PDB file of C-alpha atoms and ligand atoms in Angstrom:
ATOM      1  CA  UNK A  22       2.446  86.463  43.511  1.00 52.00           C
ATOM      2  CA  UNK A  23       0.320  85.460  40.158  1.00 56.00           C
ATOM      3  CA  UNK A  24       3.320  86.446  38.592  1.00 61.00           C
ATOM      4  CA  UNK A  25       5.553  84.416  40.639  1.00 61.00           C
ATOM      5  CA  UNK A  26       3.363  81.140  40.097  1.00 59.00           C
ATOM      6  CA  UNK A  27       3.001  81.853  36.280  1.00 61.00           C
ATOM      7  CA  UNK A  28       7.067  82.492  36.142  1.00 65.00           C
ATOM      8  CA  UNK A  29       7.267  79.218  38.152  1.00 57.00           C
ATOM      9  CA  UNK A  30       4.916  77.389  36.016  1.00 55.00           C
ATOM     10  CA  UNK A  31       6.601  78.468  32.773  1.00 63.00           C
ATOM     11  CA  UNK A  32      10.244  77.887  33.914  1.00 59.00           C
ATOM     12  CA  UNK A  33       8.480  74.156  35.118  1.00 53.00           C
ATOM     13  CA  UNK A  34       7.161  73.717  30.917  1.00 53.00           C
ATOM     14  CA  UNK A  35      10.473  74.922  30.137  1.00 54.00           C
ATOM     15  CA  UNK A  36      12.296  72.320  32.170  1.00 53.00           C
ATOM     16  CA  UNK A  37      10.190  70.012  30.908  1.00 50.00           C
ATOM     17  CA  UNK A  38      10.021  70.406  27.140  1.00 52.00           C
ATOM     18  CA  UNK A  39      14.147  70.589  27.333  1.00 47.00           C
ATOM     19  CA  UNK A  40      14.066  67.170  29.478  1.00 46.00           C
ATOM     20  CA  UNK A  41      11.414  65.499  26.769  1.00 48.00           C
ATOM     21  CA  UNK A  42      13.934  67.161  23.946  1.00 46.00           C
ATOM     22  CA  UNK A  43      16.688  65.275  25.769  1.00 47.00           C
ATOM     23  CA  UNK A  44      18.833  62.490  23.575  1.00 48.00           C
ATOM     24  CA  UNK A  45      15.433  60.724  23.282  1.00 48.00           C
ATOM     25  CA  UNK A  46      16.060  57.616  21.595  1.00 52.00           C
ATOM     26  CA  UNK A  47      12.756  56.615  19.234  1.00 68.00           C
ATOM     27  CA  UNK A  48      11.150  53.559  18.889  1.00 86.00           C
ATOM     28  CA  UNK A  49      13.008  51.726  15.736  1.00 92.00           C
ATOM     29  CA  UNK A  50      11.999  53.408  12.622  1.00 93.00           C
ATOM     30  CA  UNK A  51      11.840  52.457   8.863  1.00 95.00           C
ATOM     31  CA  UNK A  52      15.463  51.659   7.538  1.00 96.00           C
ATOM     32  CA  UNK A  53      17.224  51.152  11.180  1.00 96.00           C
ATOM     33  CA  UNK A  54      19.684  48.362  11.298  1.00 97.00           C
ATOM     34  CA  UNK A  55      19.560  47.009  14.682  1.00 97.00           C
ATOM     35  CA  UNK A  56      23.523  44.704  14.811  1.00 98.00           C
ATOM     36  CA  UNK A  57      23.995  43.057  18.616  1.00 98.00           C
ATOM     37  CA  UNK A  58      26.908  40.730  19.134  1.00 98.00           C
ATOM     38  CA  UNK A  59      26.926  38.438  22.085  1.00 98.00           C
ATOM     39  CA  UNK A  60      27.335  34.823  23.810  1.00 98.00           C
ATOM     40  CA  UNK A  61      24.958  32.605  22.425  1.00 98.00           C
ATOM     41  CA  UNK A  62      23.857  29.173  23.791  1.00 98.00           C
ATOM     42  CA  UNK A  63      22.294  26.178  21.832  1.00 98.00           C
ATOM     43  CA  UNK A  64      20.356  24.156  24.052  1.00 98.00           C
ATOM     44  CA  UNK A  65      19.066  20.949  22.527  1.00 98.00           C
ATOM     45  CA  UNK A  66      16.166  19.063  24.170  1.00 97.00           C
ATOM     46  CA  UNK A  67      15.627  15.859  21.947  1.00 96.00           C
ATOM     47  CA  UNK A  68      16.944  12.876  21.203  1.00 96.00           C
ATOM     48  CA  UNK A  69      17.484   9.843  18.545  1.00 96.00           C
ATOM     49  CA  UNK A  70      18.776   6.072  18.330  1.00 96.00           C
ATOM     50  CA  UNK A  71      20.795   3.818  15.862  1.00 95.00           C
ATOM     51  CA  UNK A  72      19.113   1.568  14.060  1.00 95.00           C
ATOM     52  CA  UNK A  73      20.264  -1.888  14.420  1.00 93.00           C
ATOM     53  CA  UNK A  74      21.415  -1.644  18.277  1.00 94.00           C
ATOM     54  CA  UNK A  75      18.733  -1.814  20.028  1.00 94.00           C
ATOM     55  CA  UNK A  76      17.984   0.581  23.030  1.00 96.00           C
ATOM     56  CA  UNK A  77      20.642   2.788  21.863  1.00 96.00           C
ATOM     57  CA  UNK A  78      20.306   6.653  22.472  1.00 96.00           C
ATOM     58  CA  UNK A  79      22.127   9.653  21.778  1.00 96.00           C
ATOM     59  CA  UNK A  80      22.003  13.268  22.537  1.00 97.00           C
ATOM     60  CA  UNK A  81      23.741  16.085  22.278  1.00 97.00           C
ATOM     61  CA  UNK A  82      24.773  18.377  24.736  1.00 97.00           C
ATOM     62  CA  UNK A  83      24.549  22.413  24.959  1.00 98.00           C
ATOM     63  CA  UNK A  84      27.473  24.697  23.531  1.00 98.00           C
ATOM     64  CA  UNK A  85      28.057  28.399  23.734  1.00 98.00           C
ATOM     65  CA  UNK A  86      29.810  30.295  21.003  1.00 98.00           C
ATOM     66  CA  UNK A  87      29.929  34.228  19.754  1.00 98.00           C
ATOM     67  CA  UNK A  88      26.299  35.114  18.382  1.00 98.00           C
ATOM     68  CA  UNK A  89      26.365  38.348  15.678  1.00 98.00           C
ATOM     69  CA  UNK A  90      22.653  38.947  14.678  1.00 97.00           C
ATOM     70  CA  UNK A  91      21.703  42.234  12.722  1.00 98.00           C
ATOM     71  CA  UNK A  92      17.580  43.382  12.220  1.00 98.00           C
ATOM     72  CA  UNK A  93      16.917  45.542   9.037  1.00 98.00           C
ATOM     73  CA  UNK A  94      13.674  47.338  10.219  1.00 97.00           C
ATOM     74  CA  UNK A  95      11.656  47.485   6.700  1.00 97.00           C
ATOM     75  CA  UNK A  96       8.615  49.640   8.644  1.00 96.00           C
ATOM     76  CA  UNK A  97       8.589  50.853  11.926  1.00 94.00           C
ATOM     77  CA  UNK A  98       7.352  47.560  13.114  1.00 95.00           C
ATOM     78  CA  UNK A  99       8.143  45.032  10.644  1.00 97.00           C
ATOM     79  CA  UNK A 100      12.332  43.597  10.779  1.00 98.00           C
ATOM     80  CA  UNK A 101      13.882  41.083   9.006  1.00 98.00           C
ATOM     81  CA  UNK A 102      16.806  39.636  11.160  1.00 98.00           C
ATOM     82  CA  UNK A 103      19.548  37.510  10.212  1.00 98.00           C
ATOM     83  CA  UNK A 104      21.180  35.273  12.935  1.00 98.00           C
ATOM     84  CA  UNK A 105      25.030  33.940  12.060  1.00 97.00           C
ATOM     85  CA  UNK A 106      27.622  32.809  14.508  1.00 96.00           C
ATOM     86  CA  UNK A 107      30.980  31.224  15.500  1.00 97.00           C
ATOM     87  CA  UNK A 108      31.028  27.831  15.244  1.00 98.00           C
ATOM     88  CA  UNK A 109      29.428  25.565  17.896  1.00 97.00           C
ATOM     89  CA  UNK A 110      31.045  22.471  19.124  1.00 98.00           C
ATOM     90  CA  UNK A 111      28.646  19.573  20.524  1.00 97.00           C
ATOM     91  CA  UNK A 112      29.804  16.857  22.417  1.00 98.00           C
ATOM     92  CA  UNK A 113      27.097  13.783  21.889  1.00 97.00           C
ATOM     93  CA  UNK A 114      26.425  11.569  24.556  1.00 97.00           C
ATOM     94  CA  UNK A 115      25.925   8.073  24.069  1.00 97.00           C
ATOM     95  CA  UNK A 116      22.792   6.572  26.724  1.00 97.00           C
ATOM     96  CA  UNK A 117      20.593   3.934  26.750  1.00 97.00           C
ATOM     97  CA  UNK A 118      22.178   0.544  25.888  1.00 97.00           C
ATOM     98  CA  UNK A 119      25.126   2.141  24.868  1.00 96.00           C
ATOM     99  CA  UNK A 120      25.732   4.244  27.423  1.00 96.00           C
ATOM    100  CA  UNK A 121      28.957   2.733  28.687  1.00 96.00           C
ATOM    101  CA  UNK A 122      30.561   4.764  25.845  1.00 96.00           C
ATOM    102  CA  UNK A 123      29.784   8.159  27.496  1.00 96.00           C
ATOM    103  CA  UNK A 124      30.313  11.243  25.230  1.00 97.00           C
ATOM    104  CA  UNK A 125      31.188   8.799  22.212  1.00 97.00           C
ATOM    105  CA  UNK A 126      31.210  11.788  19.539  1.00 98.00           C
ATOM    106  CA  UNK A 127      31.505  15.534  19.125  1.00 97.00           C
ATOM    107  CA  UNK A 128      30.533  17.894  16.238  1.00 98.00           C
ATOM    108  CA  UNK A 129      30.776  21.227  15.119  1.00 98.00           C
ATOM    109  CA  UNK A 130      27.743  22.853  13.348  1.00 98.00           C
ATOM    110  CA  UNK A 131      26.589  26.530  12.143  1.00 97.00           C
ATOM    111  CA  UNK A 132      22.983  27.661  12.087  1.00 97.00           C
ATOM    112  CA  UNK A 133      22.549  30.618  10.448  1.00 98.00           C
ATOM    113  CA  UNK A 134      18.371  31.930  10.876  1.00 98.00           C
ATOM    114  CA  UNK A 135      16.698  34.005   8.647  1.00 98.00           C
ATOM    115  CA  UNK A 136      13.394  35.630  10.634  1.00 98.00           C
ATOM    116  CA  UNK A 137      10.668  37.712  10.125  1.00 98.00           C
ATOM    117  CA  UNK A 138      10.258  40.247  13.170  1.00 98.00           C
ATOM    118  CA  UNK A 139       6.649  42.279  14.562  1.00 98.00           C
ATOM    119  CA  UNK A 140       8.483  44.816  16.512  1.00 96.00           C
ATOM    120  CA  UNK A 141       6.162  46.707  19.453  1.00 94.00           C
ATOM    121  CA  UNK A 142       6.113  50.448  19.887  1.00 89.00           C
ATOM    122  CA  UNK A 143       6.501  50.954  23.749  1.00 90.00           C
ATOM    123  CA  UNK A 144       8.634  53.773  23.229  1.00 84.00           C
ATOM    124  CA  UNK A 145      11.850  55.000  23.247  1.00 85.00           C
ATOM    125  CA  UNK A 146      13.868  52.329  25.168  1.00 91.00           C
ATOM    126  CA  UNK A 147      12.534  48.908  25.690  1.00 94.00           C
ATOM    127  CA  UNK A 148      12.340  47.387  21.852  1.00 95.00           C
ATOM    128  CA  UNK A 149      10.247  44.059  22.405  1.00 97.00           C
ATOM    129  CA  UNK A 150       9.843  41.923  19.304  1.00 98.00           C
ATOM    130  CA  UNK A 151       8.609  37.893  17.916  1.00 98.00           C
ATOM    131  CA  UNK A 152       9.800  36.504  14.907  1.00 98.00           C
ATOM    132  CA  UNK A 153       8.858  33.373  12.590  1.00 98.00           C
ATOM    133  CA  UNK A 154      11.358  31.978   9.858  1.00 98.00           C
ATOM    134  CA  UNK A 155      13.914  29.480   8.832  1.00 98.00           C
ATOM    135  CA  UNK A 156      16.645  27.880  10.436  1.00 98.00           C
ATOM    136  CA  UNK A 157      19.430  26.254   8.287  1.00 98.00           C
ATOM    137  CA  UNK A 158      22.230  23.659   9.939  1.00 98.00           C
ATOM    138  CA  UNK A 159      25.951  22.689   8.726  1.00 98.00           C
ATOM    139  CA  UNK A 160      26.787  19.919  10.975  1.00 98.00           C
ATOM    140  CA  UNK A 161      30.439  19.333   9.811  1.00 98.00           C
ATOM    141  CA  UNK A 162      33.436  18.113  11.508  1.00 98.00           C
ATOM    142  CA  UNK A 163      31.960  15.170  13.051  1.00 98.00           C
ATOM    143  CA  UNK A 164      34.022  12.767  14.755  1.00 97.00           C
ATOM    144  CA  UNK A 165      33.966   9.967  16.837  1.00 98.00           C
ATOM    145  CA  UNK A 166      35.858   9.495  20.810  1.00 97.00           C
ATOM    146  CA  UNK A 167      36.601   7.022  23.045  1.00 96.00           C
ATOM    147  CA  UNK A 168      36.011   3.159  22.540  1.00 96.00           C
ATOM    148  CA  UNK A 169      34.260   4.357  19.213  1.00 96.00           C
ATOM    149  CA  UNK A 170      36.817   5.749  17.543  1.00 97.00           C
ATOM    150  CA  UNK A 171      39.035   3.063  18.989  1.00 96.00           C
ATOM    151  CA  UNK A 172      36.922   0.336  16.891  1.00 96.00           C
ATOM    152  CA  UNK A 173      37.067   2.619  13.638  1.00 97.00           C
ATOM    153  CA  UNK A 174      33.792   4.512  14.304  1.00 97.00           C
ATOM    154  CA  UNK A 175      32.335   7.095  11.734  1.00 97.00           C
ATOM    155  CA  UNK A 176      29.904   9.260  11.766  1.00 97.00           C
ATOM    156  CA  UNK A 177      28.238  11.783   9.476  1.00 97.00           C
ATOM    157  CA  UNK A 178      25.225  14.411  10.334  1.00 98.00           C
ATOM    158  CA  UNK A 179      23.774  15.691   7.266  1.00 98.00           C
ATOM    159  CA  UNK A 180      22.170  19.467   7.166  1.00 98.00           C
ATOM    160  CA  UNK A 181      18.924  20.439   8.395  1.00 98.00           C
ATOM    161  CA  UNK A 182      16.340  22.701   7.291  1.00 98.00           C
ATOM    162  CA  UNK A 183      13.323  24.016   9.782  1.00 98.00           C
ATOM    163  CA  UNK A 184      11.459  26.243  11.013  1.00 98.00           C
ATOM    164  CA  UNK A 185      12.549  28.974  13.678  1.00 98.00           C
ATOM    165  CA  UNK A 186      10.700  30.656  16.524  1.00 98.00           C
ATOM    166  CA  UNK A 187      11.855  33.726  18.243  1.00 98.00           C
ATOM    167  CA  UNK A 188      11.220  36.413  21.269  1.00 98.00           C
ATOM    168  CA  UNK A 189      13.391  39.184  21.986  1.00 98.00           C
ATOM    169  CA  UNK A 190      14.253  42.585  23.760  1.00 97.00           C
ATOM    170  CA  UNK A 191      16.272  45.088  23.464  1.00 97.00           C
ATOM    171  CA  UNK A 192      17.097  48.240  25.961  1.00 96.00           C
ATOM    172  CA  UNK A 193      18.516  50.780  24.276  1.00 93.00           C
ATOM    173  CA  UNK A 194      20.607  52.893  27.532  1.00 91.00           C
ATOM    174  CA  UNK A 195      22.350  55.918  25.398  1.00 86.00           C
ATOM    175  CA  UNK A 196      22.551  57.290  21.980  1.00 84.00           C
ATOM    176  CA  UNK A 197      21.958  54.036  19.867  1.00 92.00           C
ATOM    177  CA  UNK A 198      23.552  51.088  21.927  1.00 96.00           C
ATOM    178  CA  UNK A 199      21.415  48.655  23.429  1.00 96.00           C
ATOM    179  CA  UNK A 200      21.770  45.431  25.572  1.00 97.00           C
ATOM    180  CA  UNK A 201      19.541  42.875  24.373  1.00 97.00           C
ATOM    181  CA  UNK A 202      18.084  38.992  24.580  1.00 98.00           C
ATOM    182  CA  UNK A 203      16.652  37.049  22.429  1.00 98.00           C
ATOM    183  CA  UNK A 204      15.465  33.212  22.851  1.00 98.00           C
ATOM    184  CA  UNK A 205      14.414  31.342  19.976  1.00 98.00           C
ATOM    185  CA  UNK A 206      13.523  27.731  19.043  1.00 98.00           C
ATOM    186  CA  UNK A 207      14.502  25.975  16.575  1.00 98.00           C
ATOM    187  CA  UNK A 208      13.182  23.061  14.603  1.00 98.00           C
ATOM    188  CA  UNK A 209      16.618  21.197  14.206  1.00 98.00           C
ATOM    189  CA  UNK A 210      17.090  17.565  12.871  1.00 97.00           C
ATOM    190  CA  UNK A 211      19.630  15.819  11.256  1.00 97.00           C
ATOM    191  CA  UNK A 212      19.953  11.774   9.676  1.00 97.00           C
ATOM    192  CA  UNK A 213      22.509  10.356  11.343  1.00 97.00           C
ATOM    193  CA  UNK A 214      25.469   7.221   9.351  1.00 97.00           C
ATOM    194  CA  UNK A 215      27.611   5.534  11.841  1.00 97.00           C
ATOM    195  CA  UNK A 216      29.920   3.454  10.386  1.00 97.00           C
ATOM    196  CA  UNK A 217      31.729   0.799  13.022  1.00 96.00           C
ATOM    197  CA  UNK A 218      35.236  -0.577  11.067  1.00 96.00           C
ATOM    198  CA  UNK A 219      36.096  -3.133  13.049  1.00 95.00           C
ATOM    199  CA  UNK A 220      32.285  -4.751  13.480  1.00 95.00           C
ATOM    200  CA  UNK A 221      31.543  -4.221   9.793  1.00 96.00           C
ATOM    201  CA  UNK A 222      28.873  -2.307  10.987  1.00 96.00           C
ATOM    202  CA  UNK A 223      26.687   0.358   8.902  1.00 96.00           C
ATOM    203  CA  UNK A 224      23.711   2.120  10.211  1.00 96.00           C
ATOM    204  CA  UNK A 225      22.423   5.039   8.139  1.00 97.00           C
ATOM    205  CA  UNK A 226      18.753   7.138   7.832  1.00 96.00           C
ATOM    206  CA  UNK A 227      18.946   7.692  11.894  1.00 96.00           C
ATOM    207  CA  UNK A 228      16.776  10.528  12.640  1.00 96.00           C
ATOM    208  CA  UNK A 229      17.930  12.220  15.751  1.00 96.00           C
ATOM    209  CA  UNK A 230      16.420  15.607  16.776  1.00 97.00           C
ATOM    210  CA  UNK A 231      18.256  18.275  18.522  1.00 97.00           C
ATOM    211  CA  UNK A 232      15.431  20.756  18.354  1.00 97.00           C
ATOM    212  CA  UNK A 233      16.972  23.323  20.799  1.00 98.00           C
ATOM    213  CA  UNK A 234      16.364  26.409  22.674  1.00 98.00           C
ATOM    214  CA  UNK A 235      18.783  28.690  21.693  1.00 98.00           C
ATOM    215  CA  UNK A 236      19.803  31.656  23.830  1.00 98.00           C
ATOM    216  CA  UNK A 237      21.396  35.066  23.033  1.00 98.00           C
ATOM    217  CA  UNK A 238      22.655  38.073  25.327  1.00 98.00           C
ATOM    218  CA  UNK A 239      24.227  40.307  22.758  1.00 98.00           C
ATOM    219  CA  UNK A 240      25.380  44.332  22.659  1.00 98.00           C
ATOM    220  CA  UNK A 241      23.707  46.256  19.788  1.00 98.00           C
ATOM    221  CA  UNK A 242      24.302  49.683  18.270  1.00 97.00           C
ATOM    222  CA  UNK A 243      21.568  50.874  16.239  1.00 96.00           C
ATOM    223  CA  UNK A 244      22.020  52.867  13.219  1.00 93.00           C
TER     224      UNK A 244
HETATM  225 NI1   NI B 310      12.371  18.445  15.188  1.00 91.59          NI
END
């Protein structure tokens, strides 16, 4: 019977020590690259006017593109992640006094982010992280619709540099691929010159603030 129990008890360990062997992904290590590719989703929440029409307001509305971000893990906790993507395509809503000309512009911008990363160790598959860095924005493209661009309307959005907030996880399911999301904020503003042709009108230094929340579900495969 002792037997038995100790034969039991050792085939038990056994079982046990060959589960805990098992394709045990670690926590990320020193010199992992973590690379996730997924729909991201820009998600302003501020505003701005143009000077000399009084009441005026514009905004810009969200957009979803492809998001590729890839972390370079310098320690076991400490990343460094760089964020890139597709092209995102705004369409900017006119409101306030103006708002009889609806969504009166569109633009396309990139925002490639640079952040720092504290990665947690809670083990082998859930990979939570923050980050702090910088946020960079190419508005380009910018054009004008509707009556505006009927009556010669211009506009230009010049870059933006700010700071960038961000909160992730990732679940890494089997041998090095993970899902993961990642929200981050970002300090986004940009001076605004519309130029009206036919009203000889010129209205330049416009701050407007996009300031959005910016949303990623990606894939990842860690190497
Ligand atoms: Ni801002």
């Amino acid at each position: 019977m002792k037997t038995k129990i100790t034969k039991t008890i050792s085939a038990l360990v056994l079982a046990g020590s060959a589960l805990l062997a098992l394709p045990a992904a670690n926590a990320y290590q020193a010199g992992d690259w973590i690379v996730r590719a997924g729909a991201a989703g820009v998600y302003p929440t501020g505003d701005g006017s143009i000077k000399g029409i009084s009441g005026s307001k514009v905004e810009a509305d969200s957009a979803w593109s492809l998001g590729i971000n890839g972390t370079y893990m310098a320690t076991d906790n400490f990343g460094i992640e760089l964020l890139a993507a597709w092209p995102f395509t705004h369409d900017i809503k006119c409101k306030g006094s103006i708002s009889a000309l609806g969504t009166c512009a569109e633009t396309k911008h990139l925002p490639p982010t640079l952040t720092a990363q504290y990665h947690f160790n809670t083990g082998p598959n859930w990979h939570p992280f923050l980050g702090i860095g910088l946020n960079y924005t190419y508005f380009f493209d910018e054009e004008t619709k509707g009556d505006l661009k009927s009556a010669g309307g211009d506009l230009s959005l010049d870059s933006s540099w700010g700071l960038a907030l961000e909160a992730g996880l990732d679940y890494e399911f089997s041998n090095n691929w993970l899902v993961g999301a990642q929200v981050y904020w970002m300090d986004i503003d940009t001076d605004a010159t519309l130029k009206i042709k036919d009203l000889g009108f010129k209205s330049s230094g416009n701050e407007v603030s996009i300031d959005p929340w910016v949303y990623m579900i990606s894939i990842g495969y860690k190497f």
